[in-house]
Amino acid sequence: MLKGKHIILGVTGSIAAYKSALLCRLLVSAGAEVKVVMTPLAKQFITPLTMATLSKNPILVDFFNPENGEWNSHVKLGLWADCYLIAPATANTMAKMAEGVADNLLLTTYLSARCPVMVAPAMDCDMYAHCATQRNIERLRKDGVHFVEAEEGELASGLVGSGRMAEPQHIVDAVVKLLAEKKKRTLDGKHYLVTAGATIEAIDPVRYISNHSSGKMGYAIAEELAERGAKVTLVSGRTALDKPAGVERVDVLSAEEMYEACVARYDEVDGAVMCAAVADYTPQQVASEKIKKGEGDMSIALKRTPDIAAELGRRKRQGQLLVGFAMETQNETANAEDKLRRKNFDFIVLNSLRVEGAGFRGDTNVVSLIDSASREDLPLMTKREVAARIVDKIEKSL
Ligand code: CTP
């Protein structure tokens, strides 16, 4: 996701600097080249050796190397970077940044950087809440600095509150998102419908039938489409995920509700990606009161739900695109090709539950993209990367 990206990781003197090690590792694993700049105090919290080993580059702390006088050019560094990430950022460093103070390499690099700057603050809750700190954050925001908000939790001081540096994975996600915003807006003017998540079929007021879908794949597609400039309507069943930025979300519960929401909007969109795990059956009757248990066994009569994808396939007009998903455990290709034809999809994303790293709850997936003329087997990738490949294929078909 960050393949080929140059990132400067600035580390300041906070106890949260121990998390910078993991952060650096995650950035490198995501494909970024990382150079670490530390303030003199940061070295007391985490060793340059750790950061140099993880970043695979020497650590920069001083303006020049005292042994041979070699100059560490903050100007060159600032030009090299695609993103300058300062994590953790102390109240002191943020105050200096806001004032334009340039008394260490981390700060001179900030003043020289032409790339987007992202800051993850870390400090005690009272320091974080202090009007001086908040004023500096506000000033930096106005200067165009991006923030990954500190999180609530137990702090090194023993107090509980807001001030804990965001988790490294959240910071990496924020960097990916920030850099993606600079992506070409190749889908400007287009409008897509995406279904995601699990439907909920009520049995009575307390029980329901559902499935293990987390919604991650559909949300990643919605996010990718939006980042490329498309308008996105995300019809979402149950998930624990936050609404992606710039996406309109329509919350539904049952397959019937999802059907209504999709059919009502399909005419106005350029295409739809059917990622939701829709229940194929729903109770014939929803009990108005909680069903009480009896002595013997019990069964619930089920009826078919409407097939949303098939209905959109019937309604599809010239130029409209319809993408489906198939999650199979056997006869995968034949079943997927059958669905491709039956539901009138332009292409189908085949998910095999038999492959490690693919499927429901995880962050990775292994899929094949199949259309009537070709098949592309993708290797193990994050769901975000899979989403990018799916959207690439959507773009190609335009
Ligand atoms: N789908 C849908 N509405 C339904 C059922 C499925 O929109 N009621 C969509 C899914 O979002 C997915 C595709 O159809 O894009 C495949 O769904 P799946 O349930 O795997 O296929 P079925 O045709 O129901 O076949 P089977 O149950 O035999 O696997």
Short mmCIF file of C-alpha atoms and ligand atoms in Angstrom, two decimals:
data_model
loop_
_atom_site.label_atom_id
_atom_site.label_comp_id
_atom_site.label_asym_id
_atom_site.label_seq_id
_atom_site.Cartn_x
_atom_site.Cartn_y
_atom_site.Cartn_z
CA MET A 1 0.00 0.00 0.00
CA LEU A 2 2.94 2.30 0.58
CA LYS A 3 5.12 0.67 -2.05
CA GLY A 4 7.86 3.03 -3.16
CA LYS A 5 6.74 5.82 -0.80
CA HIS A 6 9.40 7.78 1.06
CA ILE A 7 8.47 8.46 4.65
CA ILE A 8 10.38 10.41 7.28
CA LEU A 9 9.43 9.16 10.73
CA GLY A 10 10.10 11.85 13.33
CA VAL A 11 10.38 10.56 16.90
CA THR A 12 10.28 12.92 19.91
CA GLY A 13 10.95 12.40 23.61
CA SER A 14 7.81 10.71 24.85
CA ILE A 15 7.32 7.37 26.54
CA ALA A 16 5.16 6.47 23.52
CA ALA A 17 8.40 6.36 21.49
CA TYR A 18 8.46 2.63 22.21
CA LYS A 19 5.49 2.33 19.85
CA SER A 20 7.52 4.00 17.09
CA ALA A 21 9.44 0.75 16.68
CA LEU A 22 6.27 -1.11 15.69
CA LEU A 23 5.12 1.85 13.63
CA CYS A 24 8.40 1.83 11.70
CA ARG A 25 8.09 -1.89 11.12
CA LEU A 26 4.53 -1.57 9.83
CA LEU A 27 5.54 1.22 7.45
CA VAL A 28 8.41 -0.88 6.09
CA SER A 29 6.17 -3.95 5.73
CA ALA A 30 3.67 -1.83 3.81
CA GLY A 31 6.44 -1.17 1.27
CA ALA A 32 7.64 2.28 2.38
CA GLU A 33 11.25 3.40 2.55
CA VAL A 34 11.66 4.97 5.97
CA LYS A 35 14.25 7.38 7.34
CA VAL A 36 14.04 8.14 11.03
CA VAL A 37 14.81 11.53 12.56
CA MET A 38 14.96 11.67 16.36
CA THR A 39 15.18 14.56 18.78
CA PRO A 40 18.09 14.28 21.24
CA LEU A 41 15.64 13.41 24.05
CA ALA A 42 13.95 10.67 21.99
CA LYS A 43 17.19 8.67 22.19
CA GLN A 44 16.56 8.31 25.94
CA PHE A 45 13.29 6.54 25.23
CA ILE A 46 14.22 4.26 22.34
CA THR A 47 17.65 3.45 21.01
CA PRO A 48 18.84 4.62 17.60
CA LEU A 49 20.08 1.07 17.04
CA THR A 50 16.52 -0.29 17.29
CA MET A 51 15.16 2.34 14.92
CA ALA A 52 18.09 2.02 12.48
CA THR A 53 17.66 -1.76 12.34
CA LEU A 54 13.93 -1.55 11.74
CA SER A 55 14.09 1.29 9.21
CA LYS A 56 17.18 -0.19 7.49
CA ASN A 57 18.65 3.33 7.40
CA PRO A 58 20.97 5.27 9.74
CA ILE A 59 19.20 7.45 12.30
CA LEU A 60 19.44 11.21 11.97
CA VAL A 61 19.65 13.28 15.15
CA ASP A 62 22.32 15.96 14.71
CA PHE A 63 22.76 18.63 12.08
CA PHE A 64 26.11 17.06 11.20
CA ASN A 65 28.16 14.02 12.06
CA PRO A 66 30.59 15.18 14.79
CA GLU A 67 33.18 12.56 13.71
CA ASN A 68 33.64 13.67 10.10
CA GLY A 69 31.63 16.87 9.81
CA GLU A 70 29.25 15.35 7.24
CA TRP A 71 26.13 17.51 6.97
CA ASN A 72 22.70 15.93 7.47
CA SER A 73 20.76 18.01 5.00
CA HIS A 74 17.26 18.66 6.29
CA VAL A 75 16.51 20.37 2.98
CA LYS A 76 17.34 17.26 0.94
CA LEU A 77 15.46 15.12 3.42
CA GLY A 78 12.42 17.39 3.19
CA LEU A 79 12.46 17.12 -0.59
CA TRP A 80 12.99 13.35 -0.58
CA ALA A 81 9.88 12.60 1.48
CA ASP A 82 6.36 11.84 0.30
CA CYS A 83 5.16 12.19 3.88
CA TYR A 84 6.65 13.45 7.14
CA LEU A 85 5.14 11.57 10.04
CA ILE A 86 5.93 12.78 13.55
CA ALA A 87 4.92 10.08 16.01
CA PRO A 88 4.98 10.49 18.92
CA ALA A 89 4.82 14.28 18.96
CA THR A 90 5.21 15.89 22.38
CA ALA A 91 3.52 19.13 23.49
CA ASN A 92 6.97 20.73 23.35
CA THR A 93 7.64 19.74 19.73
CA MET A 94 4.16 20.81 18.61
CA ALA A 95 4.61 24.18 20.34
CA LYS A 96 7.93 24.68 18.57
CA MET A 97 6.45 23.63 15.23
CA ALA A 98 3.62 26.12 15.68
CA GLU A 99 6.13 28.88 16.43
CA GLY A 100 8.61 27.92 13.70
CA VAL A 101 11.42 27.18 16.16
CA ALA A 102 14.31 25.37 14.45
CA ASP A 103 16.58 24.12 17.22
CA ASN A 104 16.90 20.46 16.20
CA LEU A 105 17.01 18.40 13.01
CA LEU A 106 13.44 17.16 13.42
CA LEU A 107 12.19 20.76 13.45
CA THR A 108 14.38 22.08 10.62
CA THR A 109 13.19 19.12 8.56
CA TYR A 110 9.60 20.12 9.36
CA LEU A 111 10.26 23.63 8.12
CA SER A 112 11.90 22.30 4.94
CA ALA A 113 9.35 19.59 4.12
CA ARG A 114 7.23 20.18 1.03
CA CYS A 115 5.30 16.95 1.52
CA PRO A 116 2.19 16.44 3.68
CA VAL A 117 2.97 16.36 7.40
CA MET A 118 1.13 14.10 9.80
CA VAL A 119 1.39 14.31 13.56
CA ALA A 120 0.38 11.79 16.23
CA PRO A 121 0.43 13.56 19.59
CA ALA A 122 1.27 11.73 22.82
CA MET A 123 1.25 13.17 26.31
CA ASP A 124 -0.49 13.19 29.63
CA CYS A 125 -4.23 13.91 29.50
CA ASP A 126 -4.00 17.28 31.26
CA MET A 127 -1.20 18.45 29.00
CA TYR A 128 -3.21 17.35 25.97
CA ALA A 129 -6.38 19.09 27.14
CA HIS A 130 -4.50 22.29 28.09
CA CYS A 131 -5.63 25.30 26.11
CA ALA A 132 -2.02 26.04 25.10
CA THR A 133 -1.61 22.58 23.53
CA GLN A 134 -5.02 22.73 21.87
CA ARG A 135 -4.20 26.21 20.57
CA ASN A 136 -0.97 24.90 19.04
CA ILE A 137 -2.79 21.95 17.47
CA GLU A 138 -5.32 24.36 15.98
CA ARG A 139 -2.55 26.58 14.62
CA LEU A 140 -0.81 23.60 13.08
CA ARG A 141 -4.06 22.42 11.50
CA LYS A 142 -4.45 25.87 9.96
CA ASP A 143 -0.89 25.52 8.66
CA GLY A 144 -2.04 22.36 6.86
CA VAL A 145 -0.67 19.76 9.28
CA HIS A 146 -2.73 16.55 9.51
CA PHE A 147 -3.40 14.89 12.85
CA VAL A 148 -4.02 11.36 14.05
CA GLU A 149 -5.89 12.17 17.24
CA ALA A 150 -4.57 10.86 20.55
CA GLU A 151 -6.71 8.07 21.96
CA GLU A 152 -8.39 7.54 25.34
CA GLY A 153 -6.85 5.10 27.77
CA GLU A 154 -4.48 4.49 30.61
CA LEU A 155 -1.47 6.80 30.45
CA ALA A 156 2.11 6.31 31.63
CA SER A 157 1.36 8.77 34.47
CA GLY A 158 -1.23 6.34 35.81
CA LEU A 159 -4.04 8.74 34.89
CA VAL A 160 -6.77 7.68 32.51
CA GLY A 161 -7.83 10.03 29.75
CA SER A 162 -7.11 11.29 26.28
CA GLY A 163 -3.45 11.67 25.31
CA ARG A 164 -2.30 8.18 24.43
CA MET A 165 -0.64 8.02 21.04
CA ALA A 166 -2.91 6.35 18.48
CA GLU A 167 -2.14 2.69 17.83
CA PRO A 168 0.57 2.21 15.18
CA GLN A 169 -1.83 0.47 12.78
CA HIS A 170 -4.25 3.43 12.98
CA ILE A 171 -1.38 5.78 12.20
CA VAL A 172 -0.30 3.70 9.19
CA ASP A 173 -3.92 3.66 7.96
CA ALA A 174 -4.04 7.44 8.29
CA VAL A 175 -0.81 7.82 6.28
CA VAL A 176 -2.12 5.48 3.56
CA LYS A 177 -5.32 7.49 3.42
CA LEU A 178 -3.51 10.80 3.30
CA LEU A 179 -1.27 9.68 0.44
CA ALA A 180 -4.22 8.15 -1.36
CA GLU A 181 -5.99 11.50 -1.27
CA LYS A 182 -3.29 12.68 -3.60
CA LYS A 183 -4.28 9.91 -6.02
CA LYS A 184 -5.57 10.85 -9.45
CA ARG A 185 -9.31 11.33 -9.32
CA THR A 186 -9.95 9.01 -12.22
CA LEU A 187 -13.60 8.38 -11.29
CA ASP A 188 -14.71 11.99 -10.92
CA GLY A 189 -18.35 12.35 -11.91
CA LYS A 190 -19.13 8.63 -11.51
CA HIS A 191 -21.58 7.25 -8.93
CA TYR A 192 -21.42 3.71 -7.54
CA LEU A 193 -23.57 1.69 -5.23
CA VAL A 194 -21.77 -0.78 -2.95
CA THR A 195 -23.43 -3.33 -0.67
CA ALA A 196 -21.49 -4.58 2.34
CA GLY A 197 -21.79 -6.40 5.63
CA ALA A 198 -24.16 -9.03 6.92
CA THR A 199 -27.95 -8.89 6.83
CA ILE A 200 -29.94 -9.57 9.98
CA GLU A 201 -33.10 -11.64 9.72
CA ALA A 202 -35.22 -11.31 12.84
CA ILE A 203 -36.75 -14.42 14.41
CA ASP A 204 -38.32 -12.59 17.34
CA PRO A 205 -37.51 -9.31 19.17
CA VAL A 206 -34.26 -10.75 20.58
CA ARG A 207 -33.00 -13.36 18.09
CA TYR A 208 -31.89 -13.30 14.50
CA ILE A 209 -30.19 -15.23 11.69
CA SER A 210 -27.00 -13.70 10.31
CA ASN A 211 -23.49 -14.63 9.15
CA HIS A 212 -19.82 -13.92 9.80
CA SER A 213 -19.31 -11.12 7.27
CA SER A 214 -17.32 -8.24 8.78
CA GLY A 215 -18.04 -5.83 5.93
CA LYS A 216 -14.31 -5.08 5.54
CA MET A 217 -14.10 -5.98 1.86
CA GLY A 218 -17.11 -3.87 0.84
CA TYR A 219 -16.02 -0.92 2.96
CA ALA A 220 -12.53 -1.09 1.41
CA ILE A 221 -14.10 -0.97 -2.08
CA ALA A 222 -16.32 1.97 -1.10
CA GLU A 223 -13.28 3.79 0.26
CA GLU A 224 -11.18 3.09 -2.85
CA LEU A 225 -13.94 4.29 -5.20
CA ALA A 226 -14.39 7.47 -3.14
CA GLU A 227 -10.67 8.17 -3.09
CA ARG A 228 -10.61 8.03 -6.87
CA GLY A 229 -13.28 10.71 -6.98
CA ALA A 230 -16.48 8.67 -7.37
CA LYS A 231 -19.65 9.43 -5.46
CA VAL A 232 -20.39 6.30 -3.41
CA THR A 233 -23.59 5.10 -1.80
CA LEU A 234 -22.79 2.29 0.61
CA VAL A 235 -25.80 0.18 1.51
CA SER A 236 -24.58 -1.48 4.65
CA GLY A 237 -25.85 -4.36 6.70
CA ARG A 238 -24.45 -4.94 10.14
CA THR A 239 -20.73 -4.21 10.64
CA ALA A 240 -18.60 -2.72 13.38
CA LEU A 241 -16.84 -0.44 10.91
CA ASP A 242 -16.86 3.34 10.76
CA LYS A 243 -18.28 5.05 7.71
CA PRO A 244 -15.44 5.69 5.25
CA ALA A 245 -14.71 9.35 4.59
CA GLY A 246 -16.63 10.89 1.71
CA VAL A 247 -19.10 8.02 1.38
CA GLU A 248 -22.89 8.19 1.85
CA ARG A 249 -23.99 5.26 4.00
CA VAL A 250 -27.51 3.83 4.08
CA ASP A 251 -27.95 1.47 7.03
CA VAL A 252 -30.22 -1.52 6.59
CA LEU A 253 -30.84 -4.71 8.52
CA SER A 254 -32.72 -7.36 6.56
CA ALA A 255 -32.24 -8.65 3.00
CA GLU A 256 -35.64 -7.12 2.18
CA GLU A 257 -34.52 -3.68 3.40
CA MET A 258 -31.26 -3.99 1.47
CA TYR A 259 -33.24 -4.95 -1.65
CA GLU A 260 -35.50 -1.89 -1.31
CA ALA A 261 -32.53 0.44 -0.73
CA CYS A 262 -30.62 -0.91 -3.76
CA VAL A 263 -33.49 -1.09 -6.21
CA ALA A 264 -34.54 2.47 -5.33
CA ARG A 265 -31.04 3.78 -6.16
CA TYR A 266 -29.84 1.58 -9.02
CA ASP A 267 -31.26 3.76 -11.80
CA GLU A 268 -29.17 6.75 -10.80
CA VAL A 269 -25.78 4.99 -10.50
CA ASP A 270 -23.12 4.07 -13.05
CA GLY A 271 -22.61 0.70 -11.44
CA ALA A 272 -22.93 -1.47 -8.36
CA VAL A 273 -20.57 -3.75 -6.45
CA MET A 274 -22.46 -6.45 -4.58
CA CYS A 275 -20.26 -7.32 -1.68
CA ALA A 276 -22.83 -7.90 1.08
CA ALA A 277 -23.37 -11.32 2.57
CA VAL A 278 -27.12 -11.47 2.12
CA ALA A 279 -29.18 -14.12 3.87
CA ASP A 280 -30.80 -16.41 1.32
CA TYR A 281 -33.58 -17.32 3.77
CA THR A 282 -35.54 -15.44 6.39
CA PRO A 283 -38.13 -16.65 8.93
CA GLN A 284 -41.57 -16.95 7.41
CA GLN A 285 -42.93 -15.12 10.39
CA VAL A 286 -41.27 -12.81 12.88
CA ALA A 287 -42.71 -13.50 16.34
CA SER A 288 -43.89 -10.27 17.96
CA GLU A 289 -43.00 -11.56 21.42
CA LYS A 290 -39.91 -13.44 22.54
CA ILE A 291 -40.37 -17.14 21.77
CA LYS A 292 -40.40 -19.14 25.02
CA LYS A 293 -38.64 -22.48 25.11
CA GLY A 294 -40.65 -25.71 25.41
CA GLU A 295 -39.73 -29.26 26.33
CA GLY A 296 -39.15 -30.62 22.84
CA ASP A 297 -37.13 -29.55 19.80
CA MET A 298 -38.34 -26.72 17.62
CA SER A 299 -37.88 -25.61 14.05
CA ILE A 300 -38.38 -22.34 12.24
CA ALA A 301 -39.96 -22.22 8.81
CA LEU A 302 -37.90 -20.11 6.41
CA LYS A 303 -38.74 -18.45 3.13
CA ARG A 304 -36.46 -17.17 0.34
CA THR A 305 -35.25 -13.59 0.40
CA PRO A 306 -35.14 -11.54 -2.79
CA ASP A 307 -31.87 -11.89 -4.74
CA ILE A 308 -30.74 -8.30 -4.93
CA ALA A 309 -27.86 -8.86 -7.34
CA ALA A 310 -30.03 -10.88 -9.72
CA GLU A 311 -32.68 -8.14 -9.71
CA LEU A 312 -30.10 -5.44 -10.48
CA GLY A 313 -28.75 -7.75 -13.21
CA ARG A 314 -32.22 -7.82 -14.77
CA ARG A 315 -32.54 -4.04 -14.57
CA LYS A 316 -29.03 -3.31 -15.83
CA ARG A 317 -29.02 -0.83 -18.68
CA GLN A 318 -26.44 -0.23 -21.39
CA GLY A 319 -23.23 1.19 -19.91
CA GLN A 320 -24.10 0.26 -16.34
CA LEU A 321 -21.69 -2.04 -14.55
CA LEU A 322 -22.50 -4.82 -12.11
CA VAL A 323 -19.86 -6.61 -10.06
CA GLY A 324 -20.62 -9.63 -7.90
CA PHE A 325 -18.88 -11.74 -5.31
CA ALA A 326 -18.89 -15.48 -4.88
CA MET A 327 -17.73 -17.18 -1.74
CA GLU A 328 -17.37 -20.85 -2.44
CA THR A 329 -16.11 -23.95 -0.69
CA GLN A 330 -16.34 -26.39 -3.60
CA ASN A 331 -16.50 -26.38 -7.43
CA GLU A 332 -15.37 -22.80 -7.06
CA THR A 333 -14.76 -21.79 -10.66
CA ALA A 334 -17.84 -23.51 -12.06
CA ASN A 335 -20.08 -22.00 -9.36
CA ALA A 336 -18.61 -18.53 -9.84
CA GLU A 337 -19.01 -18.70 -13.64
CA ASP A 338 -22.56 -19.85 -13.18
CA LYS A 339 -23.33 -16.85 -10.93
CA LEU A 340 -21.60 -14.51 -13.39
CA ARG A 341 -24.06 -15.58 -16.10
CA ARG A 342 -27.15 -16.05 -13.95
CA LYS A 343 -26.93 -12.66 -12.24
CA ASN A 344 -25.71 -10.81 -15.36
CA PHE A 345 -22.52 -9.59 -13.66
CA ASP A 346 -19.82 -7.91 -15.75
CA PHE A 347 -17.28 -9.64 -13.58
CA ILE A 348 -17.26 -11.66 -10.40
CA VAL A 349 -14.79 -11.76 -7.53
CA LEU A 350 -14.26 -15.35 -6.44
CA ASN A 351 -13.31 -15.81 -2.83
CA SER A 352 -12.19 -19.24 -1.83
CA LEU A 353 -12.75 -20.13 1.79
CA ARG A 354 -10.26 -22.97 1.40
CA VAL A 355 -7.22 -20.72 1.03
CA GLU A 356 -5.40 -19.48 4.11
CA GLY A 357 -5.66 -15.69 4.53
CA ALA A 358 -8.94 -15.48 2.59
CA GLY A 359 -12.47 -14.95 3.76
CA PHE A 360 -14.53 -13.38 6.45
CA ARG A 361 -13.02 -11.60 9.40
CA GLY A 362 -9.37 -11.05 8.48
CA ASP A 363 -7.66 -8.10 6.86
CA THR A 364 -6.37 -10.12 3.91
CA ASN A 365 -7.99 -11.93 1.02
CA VAL A 366 -7.14 -14.23 -1.87
CA VAL A 367 -9.41 -13.72 -4.87
CA SER A 368 -9.76 -14.30 -8.59
CA LEU A 369 -11.39 -11.77 -10.90
CA ILE A 370 -13.44 -13.61 -13.51
CA ASP A 371 -15.31 -12.22 -16.51
CA SER A 372 -16.75 -13.95 -19.55
CA ALA A 373 -13.42 -13.77 -21.38
CA SER A 374 -10.67 -13.83 -18.79
CA ARG A 375 -9.55 -14.82 -15.33
CA GLU A 376 -6.96 -13.16 -13.08
CA ASP A 377 -5.76 -14.97 -9.95
CA LEU A 378 -4.45 -12.47 -7.40
CA PRO A 379 -1.99 -13.44 -4.67
CA LEU A 380 -2.60 -12.94 -0.93
CA MET A 381 -3.18 -9.20 -0.40
CA THR A 382 -4.74 -6.89 2.15
CA LYS A 383 -8.42 -6.23 1.54
CA ARG A 384 -7.48 -2.65 0.71
CA GLU A 385 -5.12 -3.86 -2.03
CA VAL A 386 -7.76 -6.25 -3.36
CA ALA A 387 -10.19 -3.31 -3.42
CA ALA A 388 -7.68 -1.30 -5.50
CA ARG A 389 -7.41 -4.16 -8.03
CA ILE A 390 -11.19 -4.48 -8.27
CA VAL A 391 -11.52 -0.73 -8.83
CA ASP A 392 -8.72 -0.90 -11.44
CA LYS A 393 -10.85 -3.44 -13.31
CA ILE A 394 -13.92 -1.22 -12.99
CA GLU A 395 -11.91 1.66 -14.43
CA LYS A 396 -10.66 -0.45 -17.34
CA SER A 397 -14.20 -1.42 -18.28
CA LEU A 398 -15.27 2.23 -18.63
N1 CTP B 1 -26.48 -11.55 -3.38
C1 CTP B 1 -27.46 -10.59 -3.32
N2 CTP B 1 -28.68 -10.88 -2.77
C2 CTP B 1 -28.95 -12.10 -2.26
C3 CTP B 1 -27.93 -13.09 -2.30
C4 CTP B 1 -26.72 -12.78 -2.86
O1 CTP B 1 -27.25 -9.46 -3.77
N3 CTP B 1 -30.12 -12.34 -1.72
C5 CTP B 1 -25.20 -11.25 -4.05
C6 CTP B 1 -23.99 -11.25 -3.15
O2 CTP B 1 -23.75 -9.96 -2.61
C7 CTP B 1 -22.89 -11.69 -4.10
C8 CTP B 1 -23.60 -12.64 -5.04
O3 CTP B 1 -24.95 -12.26 -4.97
O4 CTP B 1 -22.41 -10.63 -4.89
C9 CTP B 1 -23.39 -14.11 -4.73
O5 CTP B 1 -24.10 -14.50 -3.62
P1 CTP B 1 -24.22 -16.03 -3.10
O6 CTP B 1 -25.13 -16.04 -1.97
O7 CTP B 1 -22.85 -16.55 -2.88
O8 CTP B 1 -24.82 -16.73 -4.35
P2 CTP B 1 -26.14 -17.48 -4.59
O9 CTP B 1 -26.55 -17.10 -5.96
O10 CTP B 1 -27.10 -17.23 -3.50
O11 CTP B 1 -25.72 -18.99 -4.65
P3 CTP B 1 -25.48 -20.11 -3.52
O12 CTP B 1 -26.35 -19.79 -2.37
O13 CTP B 1 -25.84 -21.33 -4.24
O14 CTP B 1 -24.01 -20.02 -3.22
#
